[in-house]
Coordinates of C-alpha atoms in Angstrom, one line a residue:
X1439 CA 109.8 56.5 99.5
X1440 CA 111.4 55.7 96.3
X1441 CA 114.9 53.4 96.4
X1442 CA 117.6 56.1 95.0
X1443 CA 115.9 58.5 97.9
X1444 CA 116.2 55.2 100.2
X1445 CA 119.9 54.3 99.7
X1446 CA 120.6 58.2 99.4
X1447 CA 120.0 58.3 103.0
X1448 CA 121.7 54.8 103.9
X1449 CA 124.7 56.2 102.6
X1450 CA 124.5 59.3 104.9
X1451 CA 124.2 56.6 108.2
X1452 CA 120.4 57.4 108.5
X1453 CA 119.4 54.4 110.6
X1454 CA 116.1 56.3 112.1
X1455 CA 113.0 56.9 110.2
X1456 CA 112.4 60.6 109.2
X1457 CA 109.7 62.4 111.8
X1458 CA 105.8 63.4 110.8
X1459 CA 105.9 66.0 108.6
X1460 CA 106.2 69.2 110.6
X1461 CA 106.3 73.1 111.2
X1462 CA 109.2 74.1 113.1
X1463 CA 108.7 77.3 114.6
X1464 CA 111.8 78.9 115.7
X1465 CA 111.5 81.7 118.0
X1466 CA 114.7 83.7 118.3
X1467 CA 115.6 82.5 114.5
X1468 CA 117.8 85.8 114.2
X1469 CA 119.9 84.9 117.2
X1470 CA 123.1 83.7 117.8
X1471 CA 122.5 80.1 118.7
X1472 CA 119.9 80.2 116.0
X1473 CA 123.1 81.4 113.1
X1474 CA 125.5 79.4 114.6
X1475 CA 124.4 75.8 115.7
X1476 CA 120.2 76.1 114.7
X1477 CA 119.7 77.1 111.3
X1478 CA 123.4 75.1 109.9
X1479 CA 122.1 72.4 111.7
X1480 CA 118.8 72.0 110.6
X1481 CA 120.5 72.2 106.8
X1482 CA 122.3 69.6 108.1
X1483 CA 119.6 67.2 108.7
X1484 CA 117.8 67.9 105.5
X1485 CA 121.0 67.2 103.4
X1486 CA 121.3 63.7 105.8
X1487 CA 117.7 63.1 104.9
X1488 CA 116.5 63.4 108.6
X1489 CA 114.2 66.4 108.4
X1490 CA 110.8 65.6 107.4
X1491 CA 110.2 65.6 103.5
X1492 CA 107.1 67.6 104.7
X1493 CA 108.8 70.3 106.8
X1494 CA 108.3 74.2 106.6
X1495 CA 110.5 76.2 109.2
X1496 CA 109.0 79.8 110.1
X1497 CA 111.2 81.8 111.9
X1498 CA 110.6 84.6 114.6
X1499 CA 112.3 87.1 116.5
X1500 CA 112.4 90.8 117.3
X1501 CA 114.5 91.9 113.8
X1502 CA 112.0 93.2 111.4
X1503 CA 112.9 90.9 108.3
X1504 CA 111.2 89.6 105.3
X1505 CA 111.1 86.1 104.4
X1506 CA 114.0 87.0 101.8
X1507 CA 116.0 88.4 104.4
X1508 CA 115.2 85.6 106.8
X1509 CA 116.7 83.6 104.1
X1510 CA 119.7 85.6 103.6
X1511 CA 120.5 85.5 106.5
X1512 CA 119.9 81.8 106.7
X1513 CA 122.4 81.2 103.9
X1514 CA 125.0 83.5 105.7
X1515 CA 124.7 81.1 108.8
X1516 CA 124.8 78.4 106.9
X1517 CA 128.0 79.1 104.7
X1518 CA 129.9 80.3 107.4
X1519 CA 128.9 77.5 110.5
X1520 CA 127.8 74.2 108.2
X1521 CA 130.3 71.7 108.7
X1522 CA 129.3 70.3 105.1
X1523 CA 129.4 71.7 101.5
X1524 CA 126.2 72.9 100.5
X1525 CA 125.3 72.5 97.1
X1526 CA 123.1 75.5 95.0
X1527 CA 120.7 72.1 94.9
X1528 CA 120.7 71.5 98.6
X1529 CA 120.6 75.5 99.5
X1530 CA 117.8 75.9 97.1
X1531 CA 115.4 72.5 98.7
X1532 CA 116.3 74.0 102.2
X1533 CA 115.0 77.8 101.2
X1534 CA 111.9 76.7 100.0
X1535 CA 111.0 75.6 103.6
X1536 CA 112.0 79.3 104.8
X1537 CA 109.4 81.6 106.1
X1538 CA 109.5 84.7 108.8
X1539 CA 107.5 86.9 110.6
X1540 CA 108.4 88.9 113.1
X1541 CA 107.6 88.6 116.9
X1542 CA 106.3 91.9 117.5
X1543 CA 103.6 91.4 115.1
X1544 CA 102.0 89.3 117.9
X1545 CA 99.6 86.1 117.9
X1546 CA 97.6 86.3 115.1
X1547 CA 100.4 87.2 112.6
X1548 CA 102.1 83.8 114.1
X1549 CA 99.3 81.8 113.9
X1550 CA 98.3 83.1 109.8
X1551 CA 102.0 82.2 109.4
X1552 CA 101.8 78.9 110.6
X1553 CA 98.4 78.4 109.1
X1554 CA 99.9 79.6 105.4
X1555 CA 103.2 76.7 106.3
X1556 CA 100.5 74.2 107.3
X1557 CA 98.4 74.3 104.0
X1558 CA 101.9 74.1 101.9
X1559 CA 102.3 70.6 103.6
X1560 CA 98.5 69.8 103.3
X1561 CA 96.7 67.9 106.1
X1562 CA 97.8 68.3 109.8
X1563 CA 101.1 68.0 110.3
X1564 CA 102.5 68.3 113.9
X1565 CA 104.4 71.4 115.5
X1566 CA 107.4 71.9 117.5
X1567 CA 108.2 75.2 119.0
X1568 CA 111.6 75.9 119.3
X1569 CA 112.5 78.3 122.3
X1570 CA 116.2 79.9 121.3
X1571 CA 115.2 83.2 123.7
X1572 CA 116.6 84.6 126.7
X1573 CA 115.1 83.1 130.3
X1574 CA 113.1 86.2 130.7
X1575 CA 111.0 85.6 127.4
X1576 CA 110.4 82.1 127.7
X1577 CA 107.0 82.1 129.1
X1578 CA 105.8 85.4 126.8
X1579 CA 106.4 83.1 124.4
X1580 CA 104.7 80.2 125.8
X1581 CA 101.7 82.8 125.8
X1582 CA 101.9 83.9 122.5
X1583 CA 102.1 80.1 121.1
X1584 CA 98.6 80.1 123.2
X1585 CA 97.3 83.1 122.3
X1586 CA 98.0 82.2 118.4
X1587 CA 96.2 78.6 119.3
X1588 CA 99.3 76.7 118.5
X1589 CA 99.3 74.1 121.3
X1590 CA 97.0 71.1 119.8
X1591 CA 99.6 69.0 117.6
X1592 CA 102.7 70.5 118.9
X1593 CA 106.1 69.9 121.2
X1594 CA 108.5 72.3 122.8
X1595 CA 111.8 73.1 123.3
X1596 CA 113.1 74.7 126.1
X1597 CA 116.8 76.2 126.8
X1598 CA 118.4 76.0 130.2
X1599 CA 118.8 77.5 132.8
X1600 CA 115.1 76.0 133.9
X1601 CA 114.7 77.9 136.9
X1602 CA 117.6 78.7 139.8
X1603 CA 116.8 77.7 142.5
X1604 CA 113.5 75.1 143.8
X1605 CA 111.1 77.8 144.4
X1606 CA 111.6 79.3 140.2
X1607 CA 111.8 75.8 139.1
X1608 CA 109.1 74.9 140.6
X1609 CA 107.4 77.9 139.2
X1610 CA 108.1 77.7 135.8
X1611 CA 107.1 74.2 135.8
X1612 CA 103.7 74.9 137.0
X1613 CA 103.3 77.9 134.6
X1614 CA 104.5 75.6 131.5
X1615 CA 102.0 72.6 132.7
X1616 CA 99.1 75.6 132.5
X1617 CA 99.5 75.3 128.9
X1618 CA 101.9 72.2 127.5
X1619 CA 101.8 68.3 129.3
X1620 CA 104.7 67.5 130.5
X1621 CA 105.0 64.8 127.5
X1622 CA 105.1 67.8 125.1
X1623 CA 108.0 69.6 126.4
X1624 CA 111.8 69.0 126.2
X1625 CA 114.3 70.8 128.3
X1626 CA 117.4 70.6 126.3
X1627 CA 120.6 69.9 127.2
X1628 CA 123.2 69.6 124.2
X1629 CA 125.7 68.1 126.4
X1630 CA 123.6 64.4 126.3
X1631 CA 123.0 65.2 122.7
X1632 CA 126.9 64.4 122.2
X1633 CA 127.4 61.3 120.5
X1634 CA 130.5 60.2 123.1
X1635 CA 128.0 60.9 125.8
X1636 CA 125.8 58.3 124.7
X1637 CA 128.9 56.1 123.9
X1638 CA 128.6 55.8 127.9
X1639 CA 125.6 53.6 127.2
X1640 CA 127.3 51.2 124.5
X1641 CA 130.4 51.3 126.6
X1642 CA 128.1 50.2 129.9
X1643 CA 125.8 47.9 128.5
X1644 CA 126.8 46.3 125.6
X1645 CA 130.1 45.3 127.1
X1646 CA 130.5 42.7 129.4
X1647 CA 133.7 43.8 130.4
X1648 CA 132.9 47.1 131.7
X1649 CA 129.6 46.3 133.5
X1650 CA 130.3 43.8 136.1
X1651 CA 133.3 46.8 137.4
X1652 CA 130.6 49.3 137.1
X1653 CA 130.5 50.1 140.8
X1654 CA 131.9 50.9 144.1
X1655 CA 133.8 47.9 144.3
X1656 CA 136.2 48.6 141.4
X1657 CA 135.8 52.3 141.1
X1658 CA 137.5 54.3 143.6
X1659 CA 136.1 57.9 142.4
X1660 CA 134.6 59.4 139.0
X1661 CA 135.7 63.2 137.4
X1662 CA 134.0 65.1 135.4
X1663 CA 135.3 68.1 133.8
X1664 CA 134.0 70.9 131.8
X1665 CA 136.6 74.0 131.8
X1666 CA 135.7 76.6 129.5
X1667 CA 138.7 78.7 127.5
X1668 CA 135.9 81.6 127.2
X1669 CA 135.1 84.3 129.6
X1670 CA 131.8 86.3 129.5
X1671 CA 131.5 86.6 125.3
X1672 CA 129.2 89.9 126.2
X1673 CA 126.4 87.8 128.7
X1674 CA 127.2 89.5 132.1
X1675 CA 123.7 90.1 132.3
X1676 CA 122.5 86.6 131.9
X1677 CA 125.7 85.4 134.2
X1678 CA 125.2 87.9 136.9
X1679 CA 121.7 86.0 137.8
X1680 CA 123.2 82.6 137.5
X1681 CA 127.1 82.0 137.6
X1682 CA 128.7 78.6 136.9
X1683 CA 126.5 76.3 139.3
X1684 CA 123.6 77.4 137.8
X1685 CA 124.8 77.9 134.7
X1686 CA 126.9 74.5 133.8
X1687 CA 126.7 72.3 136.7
X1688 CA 122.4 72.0 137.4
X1689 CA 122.0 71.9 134.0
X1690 CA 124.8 70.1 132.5
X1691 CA 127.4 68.0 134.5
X1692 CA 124.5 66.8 136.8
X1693 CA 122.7 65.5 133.7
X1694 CA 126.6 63.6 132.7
X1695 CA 126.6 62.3 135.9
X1696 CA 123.3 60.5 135.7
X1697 CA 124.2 58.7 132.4
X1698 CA 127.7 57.5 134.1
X1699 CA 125.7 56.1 137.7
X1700 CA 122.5 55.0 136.2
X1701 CA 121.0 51.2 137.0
X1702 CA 120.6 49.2 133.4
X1703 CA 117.4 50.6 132.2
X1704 CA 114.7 47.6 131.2
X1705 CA 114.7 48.8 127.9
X1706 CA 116.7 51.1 125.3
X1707 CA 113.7 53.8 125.7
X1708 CA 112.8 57.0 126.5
X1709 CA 111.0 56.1 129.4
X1710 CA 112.8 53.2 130.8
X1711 CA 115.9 55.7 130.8
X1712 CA 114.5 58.8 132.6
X1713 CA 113.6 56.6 135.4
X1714 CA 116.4 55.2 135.8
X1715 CA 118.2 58.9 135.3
X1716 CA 115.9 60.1 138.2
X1717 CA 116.5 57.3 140.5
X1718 CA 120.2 58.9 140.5
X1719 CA 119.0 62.5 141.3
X1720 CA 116.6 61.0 144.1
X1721 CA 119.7 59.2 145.3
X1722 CA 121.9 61.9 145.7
X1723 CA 123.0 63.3 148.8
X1724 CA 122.4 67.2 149.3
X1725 CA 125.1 69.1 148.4
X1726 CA 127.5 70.0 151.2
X1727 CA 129.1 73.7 151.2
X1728 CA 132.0 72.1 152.6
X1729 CA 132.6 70.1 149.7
X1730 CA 132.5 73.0 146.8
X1731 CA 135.0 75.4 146.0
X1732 CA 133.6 78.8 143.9
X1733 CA 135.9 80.7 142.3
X1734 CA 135.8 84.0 140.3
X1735 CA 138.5 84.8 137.4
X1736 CA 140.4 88.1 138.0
X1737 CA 139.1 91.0 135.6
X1738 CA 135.7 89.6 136.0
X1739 CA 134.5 92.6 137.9
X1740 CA 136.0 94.8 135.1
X1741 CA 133.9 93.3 132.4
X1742 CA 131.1 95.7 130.9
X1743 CA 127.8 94.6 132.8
X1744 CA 129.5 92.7 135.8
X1745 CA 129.0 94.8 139.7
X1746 CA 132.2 95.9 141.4
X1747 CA 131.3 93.5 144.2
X1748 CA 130.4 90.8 142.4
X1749 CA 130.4 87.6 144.4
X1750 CA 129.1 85.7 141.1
X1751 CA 131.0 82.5 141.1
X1752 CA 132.9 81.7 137.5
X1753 CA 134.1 78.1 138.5
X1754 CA 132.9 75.6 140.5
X1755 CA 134.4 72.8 142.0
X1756 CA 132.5 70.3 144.0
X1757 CA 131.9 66.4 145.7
X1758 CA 128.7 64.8 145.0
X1759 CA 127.8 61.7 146.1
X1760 CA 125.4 59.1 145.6
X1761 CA 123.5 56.9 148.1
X1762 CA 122.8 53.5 147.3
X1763 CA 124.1 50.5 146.8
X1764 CA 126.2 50.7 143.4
X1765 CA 128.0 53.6 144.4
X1766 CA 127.9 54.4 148.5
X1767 CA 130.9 56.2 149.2
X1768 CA 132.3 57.0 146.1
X1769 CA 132.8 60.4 145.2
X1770 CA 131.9 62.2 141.9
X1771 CA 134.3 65.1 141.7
X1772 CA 132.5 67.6 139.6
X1773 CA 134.5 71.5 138.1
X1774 CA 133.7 73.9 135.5
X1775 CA 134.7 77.2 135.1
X1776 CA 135.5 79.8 132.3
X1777 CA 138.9 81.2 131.5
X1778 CA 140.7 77.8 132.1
X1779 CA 143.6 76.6 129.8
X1780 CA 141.9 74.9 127.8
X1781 CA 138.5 74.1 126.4
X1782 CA 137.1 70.2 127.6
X1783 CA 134.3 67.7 128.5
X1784 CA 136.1 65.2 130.1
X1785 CA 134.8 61.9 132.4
X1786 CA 137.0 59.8 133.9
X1787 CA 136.6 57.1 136.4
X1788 CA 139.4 55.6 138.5
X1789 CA 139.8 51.8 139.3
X1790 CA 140.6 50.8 142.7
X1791 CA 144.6 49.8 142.6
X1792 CA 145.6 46.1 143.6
X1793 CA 145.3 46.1 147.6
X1794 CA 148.8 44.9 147.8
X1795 CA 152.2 45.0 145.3
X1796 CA 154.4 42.0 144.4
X1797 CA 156.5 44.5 142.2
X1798 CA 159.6 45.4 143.5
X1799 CA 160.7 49.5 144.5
X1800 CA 161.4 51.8 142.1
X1801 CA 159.3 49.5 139.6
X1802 CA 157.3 52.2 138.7
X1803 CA 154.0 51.2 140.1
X1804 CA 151.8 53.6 141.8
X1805 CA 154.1 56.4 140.4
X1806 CA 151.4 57.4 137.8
X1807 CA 147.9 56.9 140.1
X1808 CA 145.5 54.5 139.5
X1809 CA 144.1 52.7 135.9
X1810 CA 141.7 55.3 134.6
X1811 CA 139.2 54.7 131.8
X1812 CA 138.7 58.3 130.1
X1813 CA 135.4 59.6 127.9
X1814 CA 136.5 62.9 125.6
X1815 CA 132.9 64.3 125.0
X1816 CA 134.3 66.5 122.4
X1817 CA 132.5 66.6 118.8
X1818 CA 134.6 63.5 117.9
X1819 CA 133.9 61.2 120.5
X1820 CA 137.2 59.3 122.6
X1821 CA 137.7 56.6 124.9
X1822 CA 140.9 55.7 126.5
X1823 CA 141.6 53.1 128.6
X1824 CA 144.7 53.6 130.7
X1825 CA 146.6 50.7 132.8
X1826 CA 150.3 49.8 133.7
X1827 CA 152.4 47.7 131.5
X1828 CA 156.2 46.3 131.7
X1829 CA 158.8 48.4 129.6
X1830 CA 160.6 46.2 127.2
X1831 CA 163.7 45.3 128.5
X1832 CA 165.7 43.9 131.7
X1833 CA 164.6 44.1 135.0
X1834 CA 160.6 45.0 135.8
X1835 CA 160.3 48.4 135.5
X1836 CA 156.4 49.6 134.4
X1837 CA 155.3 52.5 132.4
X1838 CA 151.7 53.5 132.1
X1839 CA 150.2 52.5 128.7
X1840 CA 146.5 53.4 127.2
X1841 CA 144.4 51.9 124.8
X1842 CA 142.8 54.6 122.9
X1843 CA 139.7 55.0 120.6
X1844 CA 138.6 57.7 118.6
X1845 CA 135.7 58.2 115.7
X1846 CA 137.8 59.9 113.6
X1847 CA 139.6 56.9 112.6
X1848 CA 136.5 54.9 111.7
X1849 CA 134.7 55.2 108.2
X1850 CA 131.5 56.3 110.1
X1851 CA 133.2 59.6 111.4
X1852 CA 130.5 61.5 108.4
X1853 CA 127.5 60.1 109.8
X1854 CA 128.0 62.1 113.0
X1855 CA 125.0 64.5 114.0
X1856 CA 126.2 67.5 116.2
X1857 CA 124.2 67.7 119.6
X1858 CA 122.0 70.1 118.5
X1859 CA 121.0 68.4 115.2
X1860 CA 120.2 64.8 116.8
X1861 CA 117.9 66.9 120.0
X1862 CA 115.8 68.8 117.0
X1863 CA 115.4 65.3 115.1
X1864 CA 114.7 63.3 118.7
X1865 CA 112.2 66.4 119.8
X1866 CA 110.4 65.5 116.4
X1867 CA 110.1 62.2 116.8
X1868 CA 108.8 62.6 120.5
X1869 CA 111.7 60.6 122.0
X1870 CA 112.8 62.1 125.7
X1871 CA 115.6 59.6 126.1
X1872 CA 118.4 63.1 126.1
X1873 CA 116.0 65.5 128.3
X1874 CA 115.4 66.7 131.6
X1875 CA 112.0 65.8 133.3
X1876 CA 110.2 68.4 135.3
X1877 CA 110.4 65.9 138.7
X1878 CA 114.8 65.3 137.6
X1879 CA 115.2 69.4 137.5
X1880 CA 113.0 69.8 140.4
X1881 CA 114.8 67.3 142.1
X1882 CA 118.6 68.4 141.6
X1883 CA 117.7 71.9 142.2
X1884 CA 116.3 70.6 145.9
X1885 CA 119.8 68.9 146.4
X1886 CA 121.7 72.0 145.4
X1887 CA 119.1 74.1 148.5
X1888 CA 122.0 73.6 151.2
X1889 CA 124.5 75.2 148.9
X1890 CA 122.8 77.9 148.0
X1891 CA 121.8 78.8 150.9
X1892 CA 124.9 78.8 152.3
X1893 CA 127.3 80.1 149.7
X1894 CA 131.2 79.8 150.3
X1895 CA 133.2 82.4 149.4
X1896 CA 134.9 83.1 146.0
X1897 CA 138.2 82.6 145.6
X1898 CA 140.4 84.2 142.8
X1899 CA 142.2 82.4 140.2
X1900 CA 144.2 83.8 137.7
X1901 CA 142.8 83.4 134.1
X1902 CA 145.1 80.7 132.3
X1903 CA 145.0 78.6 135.4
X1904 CA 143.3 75.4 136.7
X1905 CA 141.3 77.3 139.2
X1906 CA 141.7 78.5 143.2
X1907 CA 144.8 75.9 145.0
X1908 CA 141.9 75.2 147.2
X1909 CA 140.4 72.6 144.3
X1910 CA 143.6 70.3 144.7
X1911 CA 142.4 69.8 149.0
X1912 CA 139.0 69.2 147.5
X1913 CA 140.2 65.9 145.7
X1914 CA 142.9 65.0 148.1
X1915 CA 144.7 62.5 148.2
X1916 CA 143.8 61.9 144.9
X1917 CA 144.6 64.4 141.7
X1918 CA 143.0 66.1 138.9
X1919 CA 143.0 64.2 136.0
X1920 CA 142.9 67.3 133.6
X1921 CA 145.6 68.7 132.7
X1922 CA 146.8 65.9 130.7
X1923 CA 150.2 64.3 131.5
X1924 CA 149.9 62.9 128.0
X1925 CA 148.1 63.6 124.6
X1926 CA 145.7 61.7 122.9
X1927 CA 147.0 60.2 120.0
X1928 CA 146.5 61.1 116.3
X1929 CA 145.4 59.0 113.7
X1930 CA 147.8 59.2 110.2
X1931 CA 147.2 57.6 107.3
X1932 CA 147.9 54.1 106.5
X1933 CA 150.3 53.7 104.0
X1934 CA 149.4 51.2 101.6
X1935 CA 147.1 51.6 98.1
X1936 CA 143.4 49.7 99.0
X1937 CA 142.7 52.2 101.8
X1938 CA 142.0 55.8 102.7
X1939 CA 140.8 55.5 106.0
X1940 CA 142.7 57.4 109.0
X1941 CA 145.3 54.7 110.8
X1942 CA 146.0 55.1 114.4
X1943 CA 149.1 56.6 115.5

């Protein structure tokens, strides 16, 4: 690597060393994950100098296109979803690593189009299969990648939901193992991919102050919560077969709630992670139907698709718990759910309170529940700690106070990958540190057996609402942290000539 192409990509925040040169094969390259969050983001990565300098991308899908309307409608994605300005010189590098053929044409037209994107990188490079396809087509095209002779050299990516229940997980693992190792295949989750999710891991481990109160004797319960403005966006189809459990919580908030109740791995690794990740699903106590509440939004039923009897649960709300020794009898109080105020990916854990007050009555202490230390896992990552603090003044009278962080006021907010972009650029590198395990999926879909077996009923909520009333006896006598009481703060501008640099409010 020359220097100017060296400190071009220190001054993008490139800290990891680009993967093997590689073929990406993107199956479902005319879909919509592929326009909106694939294709911008793999631009992305090539104008942070992460993609390989030896990369060709060959697209596939059901659309009929040419490789000059593959890259059409590559540059149409990209200008409308890239977060960055692209240059005519950074459009023109990325379209030269463009090629399509279409799905229908079968195996050998995908392995002559891999073969002619091979011999433009010269030698042999390795291969990573990128699965954006409905559930339904994933193992077709797990036989076609066969079929074409495309499994030597070569990783894939799967998208959730990996089975729903044990029996189809189970099943799809075995008929993935018949033709990929388990090392070769990642079952993505961008949710992990988040850089505030892994923030969880700094915060946790590189701190001595947050360690040592990293259990059940300082934590009195943990949220986390993922409501959803959206409703159905035209997938009643896919919905109707899985509904929020299967849809957010297996695949998703279970996967958050490992990174939060995980042992100190022995090392910063792949490996040394996921077993420390699965020790948390083999810890966790079945699922109680009890403890869940399943709601459905009112007009679901009228949605195009969607049965007039659906029982097909939009929100979930549920108590998980974990049995060992960090965290015996605390709860993790988990709810997602589509049409909710707002859009979120919240996790907050709540500190025990003091077991007895000095302060005198009507200090204010108590009034505002307990000290809360809060993880936004939006695109720009937030942290807030929250605690009680004496109002200026006469007398002792408390107010709650928070110390708040977020990346947007640091000079590294540019350097941030979207989740998608850092899963592609750790599937090429080989790293599983952010993916589910065949035995973790397995696992967490054999806790979730009593619950499905035994499904409450729905409950109706009205959209533009927090859910069925029955949520707030789920958490009692404690409260739902979301919605917010108070607004994270903005950073401004500081006001003085040597800086440019967002200031916090």
């Amino acid at each position: 690597m020359d220097r100017a192409n060296s400190d071009s990509k220190e001054a993008r925040g490139a800290t990891i060393t680009p993967p093997d040169p590689h073929v990406l094969v993107l199956f479902g390259a005319a879909g919509d994950l592929a326009r909106r969050k694939l294709l911008p983001g793999l631009l992305h990565l090539d104008q942070a100098g992460l993609l390989p300098g030896a990369c060709q991308i060959v697209g596939s899908s059901l659309e009929d296109l040419s490789d000059e309307d593959f890259m059409s409608f590559t540059q149409e994605a990209c200008a409308k979803f890239s977060r960055s300005t692209i240059s005519d010189e950074e459009w023109s590098r990325f379209a030269e690593r463009l090629s399509y053929v279409p799905q229908d044409q079968g195996a050998e037209a995908l392995a002559a189009a891999v073969d002619r994107a091979e011999k433009v990188l010269g030698g042999e490079p390795r291969r990573l299969h990128y699965l954006s396809v409905p559930p339904k087509a994933a193992l077709p095209v797990v036989q076609t990648i066969a079929e074409a002779g495309l499994v030597e050299r070569s990783r894939i990516v799967m998208e959730k939901p990996f089975g729903t229940d044990l029996d189809s997980a189970r099943s799809l693992n075995a008929r993935l193992h018949e033709t990929f190792a388990e090392v070769q295949i990642f079952r993505i989750d961008h949710f992990l991919g988040k850089e505030a999710a892994q923030n969880i891991l700094a915060f946790r481990f590189a701190n001595g102050l947050f360690e040592p109160i990293w259990n059940r004797n300082h934590i009195d319960h943990v949220q986390i919560d993922v409501p959803e403005e959206l409703g159905l966006e035209n997938r009643a189809a896919f919905y109707e077969s899985t509904g929020a459990y299967k849809d957010m919580v297996v695949t998703h908030l279970f996967q958050v709630l490992a990174f939060v109740a995980m042992e100190p791995p022995t090392a910063l690794a792949p490996d040394a992670i996921g077993v420390e990740k699965n020790k948390v699903f083999r810890s966790m106590s079945p699922i109680d139907p009890h403890e869940v509440v399943r709601g459905q939004y009112n007009g679901y039923r009228h949605e195009p698709g969607v049965a007039a009897d659906s029982e097909t649960d939009t929100f979930v709300a549920l108590k998980a718990e974990i049995d060992n020794w960090r965290w015996a009898g605390v709860p993790f109080y988990l709810r997602t759910g589509k049409r909710m105020p707002e859009g979120a990916r919240i996790i907050s854990l709540a500190f025990r309170e003091p077991p007895q007050s000095m302060f005198p009555p009507h200090s204010g202490v108590g009034v505002h529940g307990p000290d809360h230390l809060t993880f936004d896992l939006a695109e720009a990552s937030k942290v807030s700690l929250s605690f009680y603090g004496k109002r200026p003044g006469t007398g002792m009278k408390l107010d709650k106070l928070s110390l708040q962080f977020s990346l947007d006021e640091t000079e590294n907010e540019g350097n941030v990958l979207e989740a998608y972009e850092r899963l592609i650029h750790d599937a090429m590198r080989g790293d599983h540190t952010l993916f589910t395990t065949a035995e973790g999926i397995e696992r967490l879909w054999e806790v979730s057996t009593p619950l499905l077996e035994d499904l409450p009923p729905v409950r109706r909520y009205q959209p533009g609402t927090w859910g069925p009333n029955a949520i707030h006896q789920l958490i009692a006598p404690n409260a739902w942290r979301l919605p917010f009481e108070r607004t994270w703060r903005s950073a401004r501008p500081q006001v003085h000539s040597s800086a440019s640099e967002p200031e916090p409010g």
